[in-house]
Amino acid sequence: MPTVDNPTEKTLAELGVNDAQGVAEKFAEVRTRFDRQVAFDADEIRSLMLHEAWLGSDSDPVTSLRNFWVGRKAGVLTLITENWLKKSPPSLKGVVGKQFNELKTHIETKLEEQRKRIEEKTEAAALNREQVDLSLPGVIRPIGSHHLIRQVFQEIEDIFFSIGFSIVEGPEIETPYYNFEDPVRDDMDTFYLELPPSSDKKAAPTPLLLRTHTSPMQIRTMEKQKPPVRVIVPGKVYRRDNPDATHSFIFHQVEGLAVDTDITFCDFTGTIDYFVKQFFGPSVKTRFRPSYFPFTEPSVEFDVSCIFCGGSGAAAGGGTCSKCKGAGWIELFGAGMVDPAVYGFVNYDAKKVSGFAFGMGIDRLAMLKYGIDDIQVFFQNDVRFLRQFP
Ligand code: PHE
């Protein structure tokens, strides 16, 4: 209902009108108000509605305005009929009737014009919005590229694939059993997962952890597959290391495992040497030193001759090479012949099979090959770094 003062809610007598001139004045007043409103566009009507708090029931402002004027129940024209025309003294009936008919025609014509005008404007706006300019240049979306670590994984996978290895991946959440409950490594180096107690009585009581290396896939692969086995395992590993230029709590490894009836230590060193030459170039040499891992026997560390000083240990401009600290060698792999005891856990016949395993840090390989001196750049994902390796 209109809340502003509306003269058509009163009778002419109540308004103090008692002659033809007064009637004409009242009709002119109403018409002026109408003319102002009918000139509005939809938004203006909406703010008028808010301002005058009328006819809130129609969500469409044009309909609201229409109802206010010509609504059957309480529109202005109905009110005039009821309050002015029907209740006018007989002497004024003729004048009121004539004025009413004129106003009615005026209001109806103008409302219709307004409706058309607003409709056309809305349509034009929609067309305008939907217009396609075929002459405009297309939107060029920047194309991403593989992260350098992913690219290095791919290089390594290609090399091993070409000599008969296949690629498998495994879970990053492991049990201590598969992680080889590594006694050389302090428990403090491992991230354990705290899980809510299981309601399942049969659920394994073992704590779960984030694998500290990709070696768990040695066991998982041999459990599933009979020899011969030739696999490499690329993936993420986790250790509680404080971040610095060479350490990160997350990094990447590629595990390798080959088991067959006739695999010798020579096959082992030959494979590693082949890989290193393929990856770094034919002039790079390898050497191995005794080491210890709980699942290989004998265990070794593989070094490569320093890629930067060519193994001389001397920097190009004099002094010692900063990369190998003058040693001429860079440590690259943990490796070894698979400990025969391991075969017992996976139902392989230790008397018939032999094999080797190795694990390498991908971040370190990438840093050496591409001359990167801070491992953190792999994880910061600064596009200025990423763009250098399209
Ligand atoms: N898993 C060992 C490490 O992360 C490396 C390794 C792999 C050693 C396979 C021997 C055999 O240090």
Short mmCIF file of N, CA and C in Angstrom, two decimals, residues 35-210:
data_model
loop_
_atom_site.label_atom_id
_atom_site.label_comp_id
_atom_site.label_asym_id
_atom_site.label_seq_id
_atom_site.Cartn_x
_atom_site.Cartn_y
_atom_site.Cartn_z
N ASP A 35 3.01 11.48 -14.41
CA ASP A 35 3.94 11.80 -15.50
C ASP A 35 5.40 11.69 -15.04
N ARG A 36 5.63 12.07 -13.79
CA ARG A 36 6.99 11.96 -13.27
C ARG A 36 7.42 10.49 -13.20
N GLN A 37 6.52 9.68 -12.68
CA GLN A 37 6.87 8.26 -12.47
C GLN A 37 6.97 7.49 -13.79
N VAL A 38 6.14 7.82 -14.75
CA VAL A 38 6.11 7.05 -15.99
C VAL A 38 7.34 7.36 -16.85
N ALA A 39 8.05 8.42 -16.51
CA ALA A 39 9.26 8.74 -17.26
C ALA A 39 10.46 7.93 -16.75
N PHE A 40 10.28 7.29 -15.62
CA PHE A 40 11.38 6.53 -15.00
C PHE A 40 11.74 5.28 -15.78
N ASP A 41 13.00 4.86 -15.66
CA ASP A 41 13.35 3.52 -16.14
C ASP A 41 13.26 2.55 -14.96
N ALA A 42 13.53 1.28 -15.24
CA ALA A 42 13.28 0.25 -14.21
C ALA A 42 14.03 0.53 -12.91
N ASP A 43 15.30 0.95 -13.03
CA ASP A 43 16.08 1.19 -11.82
C ASP A 43 15.54 2.33 -11.00
N GLU A 44 15.08 3.36 -11.71
CA GLU A 44 14.53 4.51 -10.99
C GLU A 44 13.24 4.14 -10.26
N ILE A 45 12.43 3.31 -10.91
CA ILE A 45 11.20 2.86 -10.23
C ILE A 45 11.56 2.08 -8.97
N ARG A 46 12.60 1.24 -9.14
CA ARG A 46 13.01 0.42 -7.99
C ARG A 46 13.43 1.30 -6.81
N SER A 47 14.17 2.36 -7.10
CA SER A 47 14.60 3.19 -5.97
C SER A 47 13.43 4.02 -5.44
N LEU A 48 12.51 4.34 -6.31
CA LEU A 48 11.31 5.05 -5.84
C LEU A 48 10.52 4.16 -4.89
N MET A 49 10.42 2.86 -5.28
CA MET A 49 9.70 1.90 -4.42
C MET A 49 10.35 1.82 -3.05
N LEU A 50 11.69 1.75 -3.07
CA LEU A 50 12.40 1.67 -1.79
C LEU A 50 12.14 2.93 -0.98
N HIS A 51 12.21 4.05 -1.69
CA HIS A 51 12.08 5.33 -1.03
C HIS A 51 10.69 5.51 -0.44
N GLU A 52 9.70 5.15 -1.22
CA GLU A 52 8.33 5.36 -0.74
C GLU A 52 7.73 4.12 -0.09
N ALA A 53 8.49 3.05 -0.10
CA ALA A 53 8.07 1.79 0.54
C ALA A 53 6.68 1.34 0.11
N TRP A 54 6.47 1.33 -1.21
CA TRP A 54 5.16 0.86 -1.65
C TRP A 54 5.22 -0.39 -2.50
N LEU A 55 4.12 -1.11 -2.47
CA LEU A 55 3.91 -2.27 -3.34
C LEU A 55 5.11 -3.21 -3.39
N GLY A 56 5.58 -3.58 -2.23
CA GLY A 56 6.74 -4.46 -2.16
C GLY A 56 6.49 -5.86 -2.67
N SER A 57 5.21 -6.20 -2.93
CA SER A 57 4.91 -7.59 -3.25
C SER A 57 5.37 -8.00 -4.65
N ASP A 58 5.52 -7.05 -5.57
CA ASP A 58 5.96 -7.40 -6.91
C ASP A 58 7.46 -7.24 -7.05
N SER A 59 8.11 -8.31 -7.48
CA SER A 59 9.55 -8.21 -7.58
C SER A 59 9.94 -7.37 -8.80
N ASP A 60 9.04 -7.31 -9.78
CA ASP A 60 9.34 -6.53 -10.97
C ASP A 60 8.84 -5.10 -10.79
N PRO A 61 9.74 -4.12 -10.83
CA PRO A 61 9.35 -2.74 -10.53
C PRO A 61 8.31 -2.18 -11.51
N VAL A 62 8.40 -2.60 -12.79
CA VAL A 62 7.45 -2.07 -13.77
C VAL A 62 6.02 -2.53 -13.43
N THR A 63 5.90 -3.79 -13.04
CA THR A 63 4.59 -4.32 -12.64
C THR A 63 4.08 -3.60 -11.39
N SER A 64 4.99 -3.33 -10.47
CA SER A 64 4.59 -2.63 -9.25
C SER A 64 4.01 -1.25 -9.57
N LEU A 65 4.72 -0.58 -10.47
CA LEU A 65 4.26 0.76 -10.82
C LEU A 65 2.88 0.69 -11.49
N ARG A 66 2.75 -0.28 -12.37
CA ARG A 66 1.48 -0.49 -13.07
C ARG A 66 0.34 -0.75 -12.08
N ASN A 67 0.60 -1.62 -11.13
CA ASN A 67 -0.42 -1.93 -10.12
C ASN A 67 -0.80 -0.71 -9.29
N PHE A 68 0.19 0.09 -9.02
CA PHE A 68 -0.08 1.29 -8.22
C PHE A 68 -1.10 2.20 -8.92
N TRP A 69 -0.96 2.25 -10.26
CA TRP A 69 -1.85 3.15 -11.00
C TRP A 69 -3.13 2.47 -11.48
N VAL A 70 -3.03 1.33 -12.07
CA VAL A 70 -4.23 0.74 -12.68
C VAL A 70 -4.63 -0.60 -12.05
N GLY A 71 -4.00 -0.94 -10.92
CA GLY A 71 -4.36 -2.18 -10.23
C GLY A 71 -5.86 -2.22 -9.95
N ARG A 72 -6.47 -3.40 -10.19
CA ARG A 72 -7.91 -3.51 -10.10
C ARG A 72 -8.45 -3.21 -8.69
N LYS A 73 -7.73 -3.69 -7.68
CA LYS A 73 -8.27 -3.56 -6.32
C LYS A 73 -8.01 -2.20 -5.70
N ALA A 74 -6.77 -1.74 -5.79
CA ALA A 74 -6.44 -0.52 -5.05
C ALA A 74 -5.59 0.43 -5.86
N GLY A 75 -5.62 0.29 -7.21
CA GLY A 75 -4.88 1.22 -8.06
C GLY A 75 -5.53 2.60 -8.00
N VAL A 76 -4.76 3.59 -8.38
CA VAL A 76 -5.24 4.97 -8.31
C VAL A 76 -6.55 5.14 -9.09
N LEU A 77 -6.66 4.55 -10.29
CA LEU A 77 -7.89 4.70 -11.08
C LEU A 77 -9.10 4.12 -10.35
N THR A 78 -8.93 3.00 -9.71
CA THR A 78 -10.02 2.40 -8.93
C THR A 78 -10.41 3.30 -7.77
N LEU A 79 -9.38 3.84 -7.09
CA LEU A 79 -9.66 4.72 -5.95
C LEU A 79 -10.42 5.97 -6.40
N ILE A 80 -10.03 6.50 -7.55
CA ILE A 80 -10.73 7.70 -8.05
C ILE A 80 -12.20 7.37 -8.35
N THR A 81 -12.39 6.19 -8.97
CA THR A 81 -13.77 5.77 -9.25
C THR A 81 -14.59 5.70 -7.96
N GLU A 82 -13.98 5.01 -6.97
CA GLU A 82 -14.70 4.79 -5.71
C GLU A 82 -14.89 6.08 -4.91
N ASN A 83 -13.80 6.84 -4.75
CA ASN A 83 -13.83 7.96 -3.80
C ASN A 83 -14.24 9.29 -4.42
N TRP A 84 -13.86 9.47 -5.67
CA TRP A 84 -14.18 10.77 -6.27
C TRP A 84 -15.47 10.70 -7.10
N LEU A 85 -15.48 9.72 -8.05
CA LEU A 85 -16.59 9.69 -9.00
C LEU A 85 -17.91 9.30 -8.33
N LYS A 86 -17.89 8.13 -7.65
CA LYS A 86 -19.14 7.63 -7.07
C LYS A 86 -19.66 8.53 -5.96
N LYS A 87 -18.70 9.17 -5.23
CA LYS A 87 -19.13 9.93 -4.08
C LYS A 87 -19.20 11.44 -4.35
N SER A 88 -19.15 11.83 -5.63
CA SER A 88 -19.20 13.27 -5.92
C SER A 88 -20.65 13.75 -5.93
N PRO A 89 -20.84 15.00 -5.58
CA PRO A 89 -22.20 15.55 -5.66
C PRO A 89 -22.66 15.56 -7.12
N PRO A 90 -23.96 15.39 -7.35
CA PRO A 90 -24.48 15.28 -8.72
C PRO A 90 -24.03 16.44 -9.60
N SER A 91 -23.85 17.61 -9.02
CA SER A 91 -23.47 18.77 -9.84
C SER A 91 -22.08 18.62 -10.45
N LEU A 92 -21.23 17.85 -9.80
CA LEU A 92 -19.83 17.72 -10.28
C LEU A 92 -19.60 16.42 -11.05
N LYS A 93 -20.58 15.52 -11.00
CA LYS A 93 -20.37 14.17 -11.60
C LYS A 93 -19.87 14.24 -13.04
N GLY A 94 -20.49 15.15 -13.83
CA GLY A 94 -20.12 15.26 -15.24
C GLY A 94 -18.64 15.64 -15.41
N VAL A 95 -18.21 16.64 -14.63
CA VAL A 95 -16.82 17.11 -14.72
C VAL A 95 -15.86 16.01 -14.30
N VAL A 96 -16.18 15.41 -13.14
CA VAL A 96 -15.30 14.35 -12.62
C VAL A 96 -15.20 13.21 -13.63
N GLY A 97 -16.36 12.83 -14.21
CA GLY A 97 -16.38 11.73 -15.18
C GLY A 97 -15.49 12.04 -16.38
N LYS A 98 -15.59 13.25 -16.88
CA LYS A 98 -14.82 13.64 -18.07
C LYS A 98 -13.32 13.63 -17.75
N GLN A 99 -12.99 14.27 -16.62
CA GLN A 99 -11.58 14.31 -16.19
C GLN A 99 -11.04 12.90 -15.99
N PHE A 100 -11.88 12.05 -15.39
CA PHE A 100 -11.46 10.67 -15.11
C PHE A 100 -11.14 9.93 -16.41
N ASN A 101 -12.04 10.07 -17.41
CA ASN A 101 -11.82 9.36 -18.67
C ASN A 101 -10.53 9.82 -19.34
N GLU A 102 -10.28 11.13 -19.29
CA GLU A 102 -9.06 11.64 -19.90
C GLU A 102 -7.82 11.08 -19.19
N LEU A 103 -7.88 11.11 -17.87
CA LEU A 103 -6.74 10.62 -17.08
C LEU A 103 -6.50 9.14 -17.35
N LYS A 104 -7.62 8.40 -17.41
CA LYS A 104 -7.53 6.96 -17.63
C LYS A 104 -6.83 6.66 -18.97
N THR A 105 -7.28 7.31 -20.02
CA THR A 105 -6.67 7.10 -21.34
C THR A 105 -5.18 7.46 -21.29
N HIS A 106 -4.92 8.61 -20.68
CA HIS A 106 -3.54 9.08 -20.58
C HIS A 106 -2.65 8.05 -19.87
N ILE A 107 -3.14 7.63 -18.70
CA ILE A 107 -2.36 6.68 -17.90
C ILE A 107 -2.12 5.39 -18.66
N GLU A 108 -3.14 4.86 -19.27
CA GLU A 108 -2.99 3.57 -19.96
C GLU A 108 -2.03 3.67 -21.14
N THR A 109 -2.19 4.74 -21.92
CA THR A 109 -1.28 4.91 -23.07
C THR A 109 0.17 5.02 -22.61
N LYS A 110 0.38 5.88 -21.63
CA LYS A 110 1.75 6.14 -21.19
C LYS A 110 2.40 4.92 -20.53
N LEU A 111 1.59 4.17 -19.76
CA LEU A 111 2.14 2.95 -19.12
C LEU A 111 2.60 1.96 -20.19
N GLU A 112 1.79 1.84 -21.25
CA GLU A 112 2.13 0.92 -22.32
C GLU A 112 3.42 1.37 -23.02
N GLU A 113 3.53 2.68 -23.23
CA GLU A 113 4.75 3.21 -23.85
C GLU A 113 5.97 2.92 -22.97
N GLN A 114 5.77 3.14 -21.67
CA GLN A 114 6.87 2.89 -20.75
C GLN A 114 7.31 1.42 -20.79
N ARG A 115 6.32 0.53 -20.80
CA ARG A 115 6.62 -0.90 -20.81
C ARG A 115 7.47 -1.25 -22.04
N LYS A 116 7.04 -0.75 -23.20
CA LYS A 116 7.78 -1.02 -24.44
C LYS A 116 9.19 -0.46 -24.38
N ARG A 117 9.27 0.77 -23.87
CA ARG A 117 10.56 1.45 -23.82
C ARG A 117 11.56 0.64 -22.97
N ILE A 118 11.10 0.22 -21.79
CA ILE A 118 11.99 -0.53 -20.89
C ILE A 118 12.37 -1.87 -21.48
N GLU A 119 11.39 -2.53 -22.10
CA GLU A 119 11.64 -3.83 -22.71
C GLU A 119 12.69 -3.72 -23.80
N GLU A 120 12.55 -2.72 -24.65
CA GLU A 120 13.50 -2.54 -25.75
C GLU A 120 14.90 -2.26 -25.22
N LYS A 121 14.96 -1.46 -24.19
CA LYS A 121 16.25 -1.10 -23.61
C LYS A 121 16.95 -2.35 -23.04
N THR A 122 16.17 -3.20 -22.36
CA THR A 122 16.72 -4.43 -21.79
C THR A 122 17.24 -5.34 -22.90
N GLU A 123 16.44 -5.45 -23.96
CA GLU A 123 16.84 -6.30 -25.08
C GLU A 123 18.11 -5.79 -25.73
N ALA A 124 18.15 -4.49 -25.95
CA ALA A 124 19.31 -3.88 -26.60
C ALA A 124 20.56 -4.13 -25.75
N ALA A 125 20.40 -4.01 -24.43
CA ALA A 125 21.54 -4.21 -23.53
C ALA A 125 22.03 -5.65 -23.63
N ALA A 126 21.07 -6.60 -23.70
CA ALA A 126 21.43 -8.01 -23.78
C ALA A 126 22.17 -8.30 -25.09
N LEU A 127 21.62 -7.75 -26.17
CA LEU A 127 22.27 -7.95 -27.48
C LEU A 127 23.68 -7.40 -27.47
N ASN A 128 23.80 -6.25 -26.88
CA ASN A 128 25.08 -5.59 -26.80
C ASN A 128 26.10 -6.46 -26.07
N ARG A 129 25.61 -7.03 -24.97
CA ARG A 129 26.48 -7.89 -24.16
C ARG A 129 26.92 -9.12 -24.92
N GLU A 130 26.00 -9.66 -25.73
CA GLU A 130 26.27 -10.93 -26.39
C GLU A 130 27.03 -10.76 -27.71
N GLN A 131 27.21 -9.51 -28.11
CA GLN A 131 27.84 -9.29 -29.40
C GLN A 131 29.27 -9.85 -29.43
N VAL A 132 29.59 -10.53 -30.52
CA VAL A 132 30.94 -11.08 -30.66
C VAL A 132 31.66 -10.33 -31.75
N ASP A 133 32.83 -9.83 -31.44
CA ASP A 133 33.61 -9.14 -32.46
C ASP A 133 34.67 -10.09 -32.98
N LEU A 134 34.39 -10.61 -34.20
CA LEU A 134 35.29 -11.63 -34.74
C LEU A 134 36.64 -11.08 -35.17
N SER A 135 36.73 -9.77 -35.22
CA SER A 135 38.01 -9.19 -35.66
C SER A 135 39.00 -9.04 -34.51
N LEU A 136 38.51 -9.24 -33.27
CA LEU A 136 39.41 -9.11 -32.11
C LEU A 136 40.43 -10.26 -32.09
N PRO A 137 41.65 -9.99 -31.64
CA PRO A 137 42.61 -11.11 -31.51
C PRO A 137 42.15 -12.08 -30.42
N GLY A 138 42.46 -13.35 -30.56
CA GLY A 138 42.04 -14.35 -29.59
C GLY A 138 42.76 -14.19 -28.26
N VAL A 139 42.22 -14.85 -27.24
CA VAL A 139 42.86 -14.83 -25.93
C VAL A 139 43.96 -15.89 -25.94
N ILE A 140 45.18 -15.48 -25.71
CA ILE A 140 46.27 -16.45 -25.68
C ILE A 140 46.51 -16.88 -24.25
N ARG A 141 46.21 -18.12 -23.95
CA ARG A 141 46.43 -18.60 -22.59
C ARG A 141 47.85 -19.12 -22.46
N PRO A 142 48.53 -18.72 -21.39
CA PRO A 142 49.90 -19.20 -21.23
C PRO A 142 49.90 -20.72 -21.03
N ILE A 143 50.79 -21.38 -21.73
CA ILE A 143 50.86 -22.83 -21.62
C ILE A 143 51.92 -23.18 -20.58
N GLY A 144 51.57 -24.03 -19.66
CA GLY A 144 52.51 -24.41 -18.61
C GLY A 144 53.52 -25.41 -19.13
N SER A 145 54.43 -25.83 -18.28
CA SER A 145 55.39 -26.85 -18.68
C SER A 145 55.64 -27.76 -17.49
N HIS A 146 56.30 -28.86 -17.74
CA HIS A 146 56.60 -29.77 -16.64
C HIS A 146 57.65 -29.14 -15.73
N HIS A 147 57.47 -29.35 -14.45
CA HIS A 147 58.45 -28.92 -13.46
C HIS A 147 59.77 -29.62 -13.75
N LEU A 148 60.88 -28.94 -13.46
CA LEU A 148 62.18 -29.53 -13.77
C LEU A 148 62.34 -30.92 -13.15
N ILE A 149 61.83 -31.10 -11.93
CA ILE A 149 61.94 -32.42 -11.29
C ILE A 149 61.21 -33.48 -12.12
N ARG A 150 60.03 -33.10 -12.61
CA ARG A 150 59.26 -34.04 -13.45
C ARG A 150 60.03 -34.35 -14.74
N GLN A 151 60.69 -33.32 -15.29
CA GLN A 151 61.48 -33.52 -16.51
C GLN A 151 62.65 -34.48 -16.27
N VAL A 152 63.29 -34.33 -15.10
CA VAL A 152 64.42 -35.20 -14.79
C VAL A 152 63.93 -36.64 -14.55
N PHE A 153 62.81 -36.77 -13.86
CA PHE A 153 62.20 -38.11 -13.72
C PHE A 153 62.04 -38.74 -15.10
N GLN A 154 61.53 -37.95 -16.02
CA GLN A 154 61.26 -38.46 -17.37
C GLN A 154 62.55 -38.91 -18.06
N GLU A 155 63.61 -38.09 -17.92
CA GLU A 155 64.90 -38.47 -18.53
C GLU A 155 65.38 -39.81 -17.97
N ILE A 156 65.27 -39.95 -16.64
CA ILE A 156 65.75 -41.18 -15.99
C ILE A 156 64.89 -42.37 -16.42
N GLU A 157 63.58 -42.14 -16.43
CA GLU A 157 62.67 -43.23 -16.84
C GLU A 157 62.99 -43.67 -18.26
N ASP A 158 63.25 -42.72 -19.15
CA ASP A 158 63.55 -43.06 -20.55
C ASP A 158 64.81 -43.92 -20.65
N ILE A 159 65.84 -43.55 -19.88
CA ILE A 159 67.10 -44.30 -19.95
C ILE A 159 66.89 -45.74 -19.47
N PHE A 160 66.23 -45.88 -18.33
CA PHE A 160 66.05 -47.24 -17.80
C PHE A 160 65.04 -48.04 -18.63
N PHE A 161 64.05 -47.34 -19.16
CA PHE A 161 63.07 -48.01 -20.01
C PHE A 161 63.76 -48.63 -21.22
N SER A 162 64.75 -47.91 -21.75
CA SER A 162 65.44 -48.37 -22.95
C SER A 162 66.29 -49.62 -22.69
N ILE A 163 66.59 -49.92 -21.42
CA ILE A 163 67.34 -51.15 -21.15
C ILE A 163 66.49 -52.16 -20.38
N GLY A 164 65.20 -52.08 -20.58
CA GLY A 164 64.34 -53.18 -20.12
C GLY A 164 63.70 -53.02 -18.75
N PHE A 165 63.84 -51.86 -18.12
CA PHE A 165 63.18 -51.66 -16.82
C PHE A 165 61.76 -51.13 -17.05
N SER A 166 60.85 -51.50 -16.16
CA SER A 166 59.54 -50.86 -16.22
C SER A 166 59.38 -49.96 -15.00
N ILE A 167 58.35 -49.13 -15.04
CA ILE A 167 58.19 -48.10 -14.02
C ILE A 167 57.01 -48.44 -13.13
N VAL A 168 57.24 -48.45 -11.81
CA VAL A 168 56.13 -48.67 -10.87
C VAL A 168 56.15 -47.55 -9.82
N GLU A 169 54.99 -47.31 -9.25
CA GLU A 169 54.92 -46.31 -8.19
C GLU A 169 54.26 -46.92 -6.97
N GLY A 170 54.55 -46.34 -5.79
CA GLY A 170 54.00 -46.92 -4.57
C GLY A 170 53.51 -45.86 -3.61
N PRO A 171 52.93 -46.30 -2.50
CA PRO A 171 52.34 -45.37 -1.53
C PRO A 171 53.40 -44.54 -0.80
N GLU A 172 53.03 -43.30 -0.52
CA GLU A 172 53.92 -42.44 0.26
C GLU A 172 53.73 -42.66 1.75
N ILE A 173 52.57 -43.21 2.12
CA ILE A 173 52.34 -43.57 3.52
C ILE A 173 52.63 -45.06 3.66
N GLU A 174 53.51 -45.40 4.59
CA GLU A 174 54.02 -46.77 4.68
C GLU A 174 53.97 -47.28 6.11
N THR A 175 54.17 -48.58 6.25
CA THR A 175 54.36 -49.15 7.59
C THR A 175 55.86 -49.26 7.83
N PRO A 176 56.27 -49.29 9.10
CA PRO A 176 57.71 -49.43 9.37
C PRO A 176 58.30 -50.68 8.72
N TYR A 177 57.50 -51.75 8.62
CA TYR A 177 57.97 -52.99 8.01
C TYR A 177 58.46 -52.75 6.59
N TYR A 178 57.62 -52.18 5.76
CA TYR A 178 58.02 -51.95 4.36
C TYR A 178 59.13 -50.90 4.26
N ASN A 179 59.15 -49.98 5.22
CA ASN A 179 60.19 -48.95 5.18
C ASN A 179 61.55 -49.49 5.65
N PHE A 180 61.61 -50.80 5.91
CA PHE A 180 62.81 -51.51 6.36
C PHE A 180 63.25 -51.13 7.76
N GLU A 181 62.35 -50.60 8.58
CA GLU A 181 62.61 -50.23 9.97
C GLU A 181 64.07 -49.86 10.17
N ASP A 182 64.50 -49.02 9.28
CA ASP A 182 65.90 -48.70 9.04
C ASP A 182 66.70 -48.40 10.31
N PRO A 183 67.53 -49.37 10.79
CA PRO A 183 68.24 -49.16 12.05
C PRO A 183 69.38 -48.15 11.96
N VAL A 184 69.87 -47.87 10.74
CA VAL A 184 70.94 -46.88 10.67
C VAL A 184 70.40 -45.47 10.84
N ARG A 185 69.08 -45.35 10.60
CA ARG A 185 68.53 -44.02 10.64
C ARG A 185 67.78 -43.83 11.95
N ASP A 186 68.07 -42.76 12.61
CA ASP A 186 67.41 -42.46 13.88
C ASP A 186 65.91 -42.29 13.65
N ASP A 187 65.13 -42.76 14.62
CA ASP A 187 63.69 -42.61 14.55
C ASP A 187 63.27 -41.16 14.34
N MET A 188 64.11 -40.28 14.86
CA MET A 188 63.79 -38.86 14.80
C MET A 188 63.74 -38.33 13.37
N ASP A 189 64.30 -39.12 12.42
CA ASP A 189 64.33 -38.65 11.03
C ASP A 189 63.02 -38.91 10.30
N THR A 190 62.11 -39.61 10.97
CA THR A 190 60.91 -40.07 10.29
C THR A 190 59.68 -39.27 10.74
N PHE A 191 58.80 -39.02 9.81
CA PHE A 191 57.50 -38.43 10.16
C PHE A 191 56.51 -39.56 10.41
N TYR A 192 56.00 -39.65 11.62
CA TYR A 192 54.97 -40.65 11.91
C TYR A 192 53.60 -39.99 11.80
N LEU A 193 52.62 -40.80 11.45
CA LEU A 193 51.27 -40.26 11.33
C LEU A 193 50.48 -40.63 12.58
N GLU A 194 49.83 -39.66 13.16
CA GLU A 194 48.99 -39.94 14.31
C GLU A 194 47.57 -40.14 13.81
N LEU A 195 47.09 -41.38 13.94
CA LEU A 195 45.75 -41.65 13.43
C LEU A 195 44.80 -41.84 14.60
N PRO A 196 43.53 -41.52 14.43
CA PRO A 196 42.56 -41.79 15.49
C PRO A 196 42.48 -43.30 15.70
N PRO A 197 42.32 -43.77 16.95
CA PRO A 197 42.29 -45.22 17.20
C PRO A 197 41.18 -45.88 16.37
N SER A 198 41.51 -47.02 15.77
CA SER A 198 40.53 -47.68 14.90
C SER A 198 39.57 -48.53 15.72
N SER A 199 38.30 -48.56 15.33
CA SER A 199 37.31 -49.40 16.02
C SER A 199 37.45 -50.85 15.55
N ASP A 200 38.15 -51.02 14.43
CA ASP A 200 38.35 -52.36 13.88
C ASP A 200 39.44 -53.07 14.67
N LYS A 201 39.05 -54.13 15.42
CA LYS A 201 40.00 -54.83 16.29
C LYS A 201 41.12 -55.48 15.49
N LYS A 202 40.81 -55.81 14.23
CA LYS A 202 41.78 -56.50 13.42
C LYS A 202 42.75 -55.54 12.71
N ALA A 203 42.49 -54.23 12.84
CA ALA A 203 43.34 -53.26 12.16
C ALA A 203 44.77 -53.35 12.66
N ALA A 204 45.72 -53.18 11.76
CA ALA A 204 47.13 -53.30 12.13
C ALA A 204 47.49 -52.26 13.18
N PRO A 205 48.17 -52.69 14.26
CA PRO A 205 48.54 -51.76 15.31
C PRO A 205 49.74 -50.90 14.92
N THR A 206 50.38 -51.28 13.82
CA THR A 206 51.60 -50.57 13.41
C THR A 206 51.34 -49.08 13.23
N PRO A 207 52.26 -48.26 13.70
CA PRO A 207 52.11 -46.84 13.34
C PRO A 207 52.37 -46.70 11.85
N LEU A 208 51.83 -45.66 11.27
CA LEU A 208 52.12 -45.39 9.86
C LEU A 208 53.10 -44.23 9.79
N LEU A 209 53.84 -44.19 8.70
CA LEU A 209 54.83 -43.13 8.55
C LEU A 209 54.90 -42.69 7.10
N LEU A 210 55.53 -41.55 6.88
CA LEU A 210 55.81 -41.12 5.51
C LEU A 210 57.12 -41.78 5.11
#
